Tab-separated table of C-alpha atoms in Angstrom:
chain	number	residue	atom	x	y	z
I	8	UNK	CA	266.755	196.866	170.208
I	9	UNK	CA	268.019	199.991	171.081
I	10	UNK	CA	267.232	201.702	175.001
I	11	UNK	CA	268.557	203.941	177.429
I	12	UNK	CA	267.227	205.059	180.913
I	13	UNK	CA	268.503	208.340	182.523
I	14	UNK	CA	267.643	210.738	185.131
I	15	UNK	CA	266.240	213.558	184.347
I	16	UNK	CA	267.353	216.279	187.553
I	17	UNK	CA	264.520	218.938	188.329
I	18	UNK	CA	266.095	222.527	188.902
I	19	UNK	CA	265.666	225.555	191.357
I	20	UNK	CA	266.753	229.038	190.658
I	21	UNK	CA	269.310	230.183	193.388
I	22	UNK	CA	268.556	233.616	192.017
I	23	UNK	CA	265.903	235.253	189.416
I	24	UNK	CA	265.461	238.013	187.940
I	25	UNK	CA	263.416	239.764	184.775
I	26	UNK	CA	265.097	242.307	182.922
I	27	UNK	CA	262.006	243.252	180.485
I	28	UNK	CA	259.935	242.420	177.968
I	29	UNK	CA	261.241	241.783	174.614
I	30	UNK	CA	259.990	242.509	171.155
I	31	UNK	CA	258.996	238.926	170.729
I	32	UNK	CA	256.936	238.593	173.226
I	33	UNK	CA	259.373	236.632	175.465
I	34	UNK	CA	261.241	238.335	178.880
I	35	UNK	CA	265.009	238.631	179.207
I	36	UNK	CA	266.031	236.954	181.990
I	37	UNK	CA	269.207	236.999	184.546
I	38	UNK	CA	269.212	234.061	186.975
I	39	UNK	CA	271.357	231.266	188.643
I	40	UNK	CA	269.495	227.625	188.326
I	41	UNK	CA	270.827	224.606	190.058
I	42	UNK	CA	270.154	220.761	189.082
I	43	UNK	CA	268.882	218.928	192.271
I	44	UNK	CA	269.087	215.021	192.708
I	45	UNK	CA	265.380	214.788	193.040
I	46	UNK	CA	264.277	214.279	189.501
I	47	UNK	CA	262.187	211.483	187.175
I	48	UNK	CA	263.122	208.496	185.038
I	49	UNK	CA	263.275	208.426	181.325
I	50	UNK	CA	263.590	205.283	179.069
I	51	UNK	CA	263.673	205.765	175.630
I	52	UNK	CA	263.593	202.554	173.205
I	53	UNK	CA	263.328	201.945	169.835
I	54	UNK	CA	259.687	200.462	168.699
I	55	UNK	CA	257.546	198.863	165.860
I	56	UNK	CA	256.582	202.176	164.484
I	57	UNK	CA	255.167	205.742	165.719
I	58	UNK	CA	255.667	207.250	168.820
I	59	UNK	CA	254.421	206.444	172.451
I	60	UNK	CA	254.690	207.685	175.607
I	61	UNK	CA	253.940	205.779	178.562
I	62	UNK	CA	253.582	207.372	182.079
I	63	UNK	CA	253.932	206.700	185.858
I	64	UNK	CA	252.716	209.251	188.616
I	65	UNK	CA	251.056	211.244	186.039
I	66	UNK	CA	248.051	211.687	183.762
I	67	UNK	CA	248.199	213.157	180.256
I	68	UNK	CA	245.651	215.075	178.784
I	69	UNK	CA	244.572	212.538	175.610
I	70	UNK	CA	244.446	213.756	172.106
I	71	UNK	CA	247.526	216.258	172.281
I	72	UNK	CA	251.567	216.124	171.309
I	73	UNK	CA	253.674	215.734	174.088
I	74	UNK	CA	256.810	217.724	174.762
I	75	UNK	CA	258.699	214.979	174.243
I	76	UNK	CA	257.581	213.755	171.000
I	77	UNK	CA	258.243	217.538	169.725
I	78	UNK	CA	261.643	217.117	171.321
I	79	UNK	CA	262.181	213.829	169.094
I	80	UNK	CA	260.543	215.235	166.133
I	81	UNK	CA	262.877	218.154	166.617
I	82	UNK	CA	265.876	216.107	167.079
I	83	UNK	CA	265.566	213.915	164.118
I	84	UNK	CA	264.500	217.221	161.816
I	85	UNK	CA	268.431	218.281	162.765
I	86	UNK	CA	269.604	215.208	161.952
I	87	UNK	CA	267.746	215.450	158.098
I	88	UNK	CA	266.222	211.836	159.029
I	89	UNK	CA	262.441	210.420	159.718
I	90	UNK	CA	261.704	209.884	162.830
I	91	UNK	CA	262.009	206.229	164.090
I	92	UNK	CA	259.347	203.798	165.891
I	93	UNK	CA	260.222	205.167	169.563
I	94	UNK	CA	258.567	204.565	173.062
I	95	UNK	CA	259.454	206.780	175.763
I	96	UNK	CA	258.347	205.807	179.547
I	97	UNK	CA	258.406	208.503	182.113
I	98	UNK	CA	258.418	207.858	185.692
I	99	UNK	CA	257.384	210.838	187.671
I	100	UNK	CA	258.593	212.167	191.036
I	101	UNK	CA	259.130	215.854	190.309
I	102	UNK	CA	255.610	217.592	191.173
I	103	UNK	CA	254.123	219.060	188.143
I	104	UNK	CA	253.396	223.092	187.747
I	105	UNK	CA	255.942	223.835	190.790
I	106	UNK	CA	258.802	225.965	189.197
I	107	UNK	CA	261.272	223.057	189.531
I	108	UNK	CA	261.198	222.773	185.488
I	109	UNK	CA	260.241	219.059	185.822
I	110	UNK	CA	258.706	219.378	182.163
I	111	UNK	CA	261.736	220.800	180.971
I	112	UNK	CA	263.996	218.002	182.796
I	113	UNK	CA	262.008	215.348	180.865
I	114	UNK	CA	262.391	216.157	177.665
I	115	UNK	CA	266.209	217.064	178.289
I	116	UNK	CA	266.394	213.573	179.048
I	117	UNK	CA	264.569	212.696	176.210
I	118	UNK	CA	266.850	214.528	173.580
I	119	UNK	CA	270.508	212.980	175.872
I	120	UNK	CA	268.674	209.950	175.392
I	121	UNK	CA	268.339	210.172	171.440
I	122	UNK	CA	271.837	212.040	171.147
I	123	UNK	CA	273.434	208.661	173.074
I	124	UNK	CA	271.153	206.268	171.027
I	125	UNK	CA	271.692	207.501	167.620
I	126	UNK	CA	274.015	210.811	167.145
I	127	UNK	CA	276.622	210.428	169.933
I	128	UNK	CA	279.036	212.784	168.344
I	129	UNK	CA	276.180	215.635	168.073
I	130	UNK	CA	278.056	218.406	170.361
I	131	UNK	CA	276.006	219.241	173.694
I	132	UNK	CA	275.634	222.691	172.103
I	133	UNK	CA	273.561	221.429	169.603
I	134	UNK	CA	271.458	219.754	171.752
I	135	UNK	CA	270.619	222.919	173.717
I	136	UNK	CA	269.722	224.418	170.835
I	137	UNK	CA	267.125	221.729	169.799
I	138	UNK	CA	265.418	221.839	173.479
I	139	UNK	CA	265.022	225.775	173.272
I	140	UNK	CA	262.980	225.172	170.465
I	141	UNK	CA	260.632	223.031	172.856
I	142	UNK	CA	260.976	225.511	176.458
I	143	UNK	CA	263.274	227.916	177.708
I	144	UNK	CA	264.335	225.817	180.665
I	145	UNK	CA	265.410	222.731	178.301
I	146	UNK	CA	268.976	224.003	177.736
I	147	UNK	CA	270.047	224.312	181.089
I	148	UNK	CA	268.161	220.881	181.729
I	149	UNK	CA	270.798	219.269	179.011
I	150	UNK	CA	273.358	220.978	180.572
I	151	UNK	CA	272.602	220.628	184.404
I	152	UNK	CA	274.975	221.536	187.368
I	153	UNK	CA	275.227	225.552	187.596
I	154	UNK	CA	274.993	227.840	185.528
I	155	UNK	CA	273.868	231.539	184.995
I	156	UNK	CA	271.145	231.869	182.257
I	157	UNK	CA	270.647	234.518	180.403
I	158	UNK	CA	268.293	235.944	177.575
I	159	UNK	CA	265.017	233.573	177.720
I	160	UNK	CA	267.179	231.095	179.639
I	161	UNK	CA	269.396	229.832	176.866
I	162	UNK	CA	272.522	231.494	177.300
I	163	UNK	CA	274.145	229.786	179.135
I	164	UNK	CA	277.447	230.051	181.417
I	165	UNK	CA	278.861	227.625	183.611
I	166	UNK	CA	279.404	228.927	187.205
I	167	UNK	CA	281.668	226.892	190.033
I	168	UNK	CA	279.251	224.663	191.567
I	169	UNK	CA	277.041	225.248	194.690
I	170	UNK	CA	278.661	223.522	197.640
I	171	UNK	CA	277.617	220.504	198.546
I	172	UNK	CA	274.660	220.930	200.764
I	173	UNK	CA	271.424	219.310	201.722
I	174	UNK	CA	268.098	221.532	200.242
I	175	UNK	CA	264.253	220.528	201.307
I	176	UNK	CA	261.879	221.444	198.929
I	177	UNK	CA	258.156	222.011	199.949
I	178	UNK	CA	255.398	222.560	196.919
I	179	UNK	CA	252.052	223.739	198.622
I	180	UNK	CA	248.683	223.312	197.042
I	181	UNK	CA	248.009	225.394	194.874
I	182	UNK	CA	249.381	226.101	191.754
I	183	UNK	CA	251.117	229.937	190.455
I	184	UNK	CA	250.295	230.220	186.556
I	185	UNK	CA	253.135	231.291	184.910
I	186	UNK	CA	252.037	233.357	182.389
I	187	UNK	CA	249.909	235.514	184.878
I	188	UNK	CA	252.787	235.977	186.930
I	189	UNK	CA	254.646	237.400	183.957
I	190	UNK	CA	251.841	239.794	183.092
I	191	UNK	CA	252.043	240.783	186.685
I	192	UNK	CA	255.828	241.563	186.742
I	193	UNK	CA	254.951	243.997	183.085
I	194	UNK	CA	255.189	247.260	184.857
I	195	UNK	CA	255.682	246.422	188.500
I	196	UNK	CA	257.792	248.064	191.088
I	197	UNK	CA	260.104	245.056	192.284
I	198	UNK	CA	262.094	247.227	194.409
I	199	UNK	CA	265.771	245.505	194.993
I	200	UNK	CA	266.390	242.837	192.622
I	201	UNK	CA	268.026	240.016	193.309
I	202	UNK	CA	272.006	240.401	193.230
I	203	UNK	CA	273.099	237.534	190.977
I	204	UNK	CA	276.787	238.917	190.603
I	205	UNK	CA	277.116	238.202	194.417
I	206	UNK	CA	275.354	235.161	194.058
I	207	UNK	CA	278.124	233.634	191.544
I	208	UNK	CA	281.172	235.551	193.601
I	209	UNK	CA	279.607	233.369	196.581
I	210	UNK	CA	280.332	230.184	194.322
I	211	UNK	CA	283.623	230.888	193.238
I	212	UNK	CA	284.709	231.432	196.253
I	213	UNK	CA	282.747	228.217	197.731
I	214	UNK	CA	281.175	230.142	200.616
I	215	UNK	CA	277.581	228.112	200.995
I	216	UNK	CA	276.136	230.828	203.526
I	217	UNK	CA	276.840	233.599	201.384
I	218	UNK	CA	275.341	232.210	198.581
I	219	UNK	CA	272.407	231.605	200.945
I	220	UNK	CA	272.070	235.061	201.990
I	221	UNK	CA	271.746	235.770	197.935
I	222	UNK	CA	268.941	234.239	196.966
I	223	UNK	CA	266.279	236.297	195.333
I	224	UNK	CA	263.304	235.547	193.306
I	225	UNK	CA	261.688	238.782	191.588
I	226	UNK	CA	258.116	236.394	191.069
I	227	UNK	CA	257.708	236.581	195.129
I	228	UNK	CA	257.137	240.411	194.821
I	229	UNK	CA	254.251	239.803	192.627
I	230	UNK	CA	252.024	236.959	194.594
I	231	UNK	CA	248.903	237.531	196.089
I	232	UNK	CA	248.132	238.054	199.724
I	233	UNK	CA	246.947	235.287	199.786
I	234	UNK	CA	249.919	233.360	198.000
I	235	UNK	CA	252.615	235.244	199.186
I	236	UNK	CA	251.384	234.606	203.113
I	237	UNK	CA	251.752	231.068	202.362
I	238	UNK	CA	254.862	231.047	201.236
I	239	UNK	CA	256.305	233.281	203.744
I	240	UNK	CA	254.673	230.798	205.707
I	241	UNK	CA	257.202	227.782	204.465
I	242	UNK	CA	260.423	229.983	203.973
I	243	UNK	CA	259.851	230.790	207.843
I	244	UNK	CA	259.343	227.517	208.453
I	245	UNK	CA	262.211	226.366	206.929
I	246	UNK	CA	265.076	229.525	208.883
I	247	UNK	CA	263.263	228.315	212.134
I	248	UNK	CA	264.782	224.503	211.171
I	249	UNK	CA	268.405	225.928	210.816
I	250	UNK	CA	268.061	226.552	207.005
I	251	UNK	CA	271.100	228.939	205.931
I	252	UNK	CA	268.442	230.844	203.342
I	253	UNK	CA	265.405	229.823	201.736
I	254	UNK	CA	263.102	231.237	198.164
I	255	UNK	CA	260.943	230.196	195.939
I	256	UNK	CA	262.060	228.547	192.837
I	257	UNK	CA	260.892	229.678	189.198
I	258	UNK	CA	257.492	230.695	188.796
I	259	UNK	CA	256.459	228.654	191.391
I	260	UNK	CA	254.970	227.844	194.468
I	261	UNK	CA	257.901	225.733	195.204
I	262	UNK	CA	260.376	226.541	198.161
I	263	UNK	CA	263.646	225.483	198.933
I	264	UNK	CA	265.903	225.721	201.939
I	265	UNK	CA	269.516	225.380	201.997
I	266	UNK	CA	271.387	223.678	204.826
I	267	UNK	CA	274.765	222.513	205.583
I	268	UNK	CA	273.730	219.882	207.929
I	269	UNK	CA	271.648	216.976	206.542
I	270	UNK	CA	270.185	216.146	209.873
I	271	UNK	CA	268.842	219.589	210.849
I	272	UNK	CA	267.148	219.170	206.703
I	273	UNK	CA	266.043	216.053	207.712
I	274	UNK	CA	264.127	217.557	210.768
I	275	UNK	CA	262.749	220.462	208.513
I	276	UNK	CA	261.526	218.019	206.251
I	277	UNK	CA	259.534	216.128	208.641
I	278	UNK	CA	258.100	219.017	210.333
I	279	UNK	CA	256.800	220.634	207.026
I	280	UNK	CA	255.682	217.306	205.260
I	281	UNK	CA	252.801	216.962	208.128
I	282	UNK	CA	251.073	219.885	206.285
I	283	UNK	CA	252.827	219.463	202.963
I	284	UNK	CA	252.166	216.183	201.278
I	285	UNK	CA	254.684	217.303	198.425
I	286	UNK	CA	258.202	218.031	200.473
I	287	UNK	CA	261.242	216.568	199.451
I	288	UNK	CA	265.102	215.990	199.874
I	289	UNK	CA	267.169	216.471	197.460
I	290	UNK	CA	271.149	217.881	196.942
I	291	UNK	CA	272.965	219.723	194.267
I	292	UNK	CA	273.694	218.028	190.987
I	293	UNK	CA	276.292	218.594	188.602
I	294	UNK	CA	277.072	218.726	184.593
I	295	UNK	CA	275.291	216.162	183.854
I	296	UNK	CA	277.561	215.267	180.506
I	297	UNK	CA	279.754	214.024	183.564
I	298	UNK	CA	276.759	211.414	184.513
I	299	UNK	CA	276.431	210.217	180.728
């Protein structure tokens, strides 16, 4: 019987920006996202017949098609075959509704899963293009490492990768909902946006505190009082521990710090996880078609 288990790495965006609105609804987007080590675990195995999904650190809402079963439906409808008997188990660690893309990470595992199982010569690109049809963040999930994405997230371009660093991630709790926050940017003054061509000169040229000094997040101009004192709250928090620079990732309320010492992220972790059941270590990733 055929089965595979792989990682599926959560992201953050190093920088983020929103160019507009486009006619389809969707914004165009200019950001830097980075695969982190702290991610879930996806088996996918051939079955009897029909599709399952079976889940660990998470409930499901019953009644409704998963992500990943669209992913597999999707996958097979390239391939011009039916859909096999497939169960999929999915062990959670990535927080859900945090910006890390968590979501997007599983079914990116899902669809590497499927490509390895039963169309290894499918080219990545491919594969990208059947996880856009699922979410915007599922392309750079199949790709991993970093890259800058543009246009909903699916153009993709592979950028030297961040040096090697420790980050500490802290999700408070609450959660931001995404498409609110998108309405909010509509219109907005965001004042300086974030300067993603000095974010990727930072990476080419391997300098970790410049790229930490670069990032940017346009969603943080666009929080609440109330949510934007909180996470104020944690990026202080984090400089005051020795982190080099510190945002919020995607839509949110995640927030990571960068450090170049493990033990100072270490200490950062601890003090924050007191108040912040949800806080995490984690390091960059790279292409993941290098871990398959």
């Amino acid at each position: 019987m055929k089965t595979l288990t792989l990682e599926a790495p959560a992201k953050i965006n190093l920088t983020l920006d929103i160019l507009g609105r486009r006619t389809d609804g969707y914004h165009d987007m200019r950001m830097v996202m980075q695969a982190v080590s702290l991610g879930d675990t996806v088996t996918v195995a051939e079955a009897a017949g029909g599709f399952s999904l079976l889940t660990e650190g998470i409930s499901l809402p019953a009644g409704k098609v998963t992500l990943e079963q669209r992913a597999a439906d999707a996958f097979f409808h390239r391939l011009g075959r039916p859909v096999p008997g497939l169960e999929v188990r999915l062990a959670k660690q990535v927080p859900a509704y945090a910006g890390l893309g968590g979501g997007s990470a599983d079914v990116a595992a899902v669809l590497r899963c499927l490509r390895t199982l039963y169309a290894p010569d499918l080219p990545r690109q491919a594969l990208e293009e059947i996880g856009l049809a699922v979410g915007s963040d599922v392309p750079f999930c199949v790709r991993g490492g970093t890259c800058l994405a543009e246009g909903r997230g699916e153009i993709l371009t592979d950028l030297p990768p961040l040096p090697d660093c420790a980050i500490v991630l802290c999700k408070p709790d609450f959660g931001l909902p995404t498409p609110e926050l998108f309405a909010r940017l509509d219109g907005a003054d965001l004042g300086p946006r974030p300067d993603t061509a000095a974010m990727a000169a930072a990476l080419a040229r391997g300098d970790l505190a410049a790229a930490a000094a670069c990032l940017g997040n346009v969603f943080e101009r666009v929080l609440t009082e109330e949510e934007g004192e909180e996470i104020r709250s944690i990026k202080e928090a984090l400089l005051r521990h020795s982190a080099l620079g510190a945002a919020m990732s995607g839509s949110g309320p995640t927030v990571f710090g960068l450090f170049d010492d493990r033990q100072k992220a270490v200490r950062a972790k601890e003090a924050l996880e007191g108040r912040y059941r949800q806080t995490y270590l984690a390091a960059p990733v790279k292409i993941l078609e290098k871990m398959e």
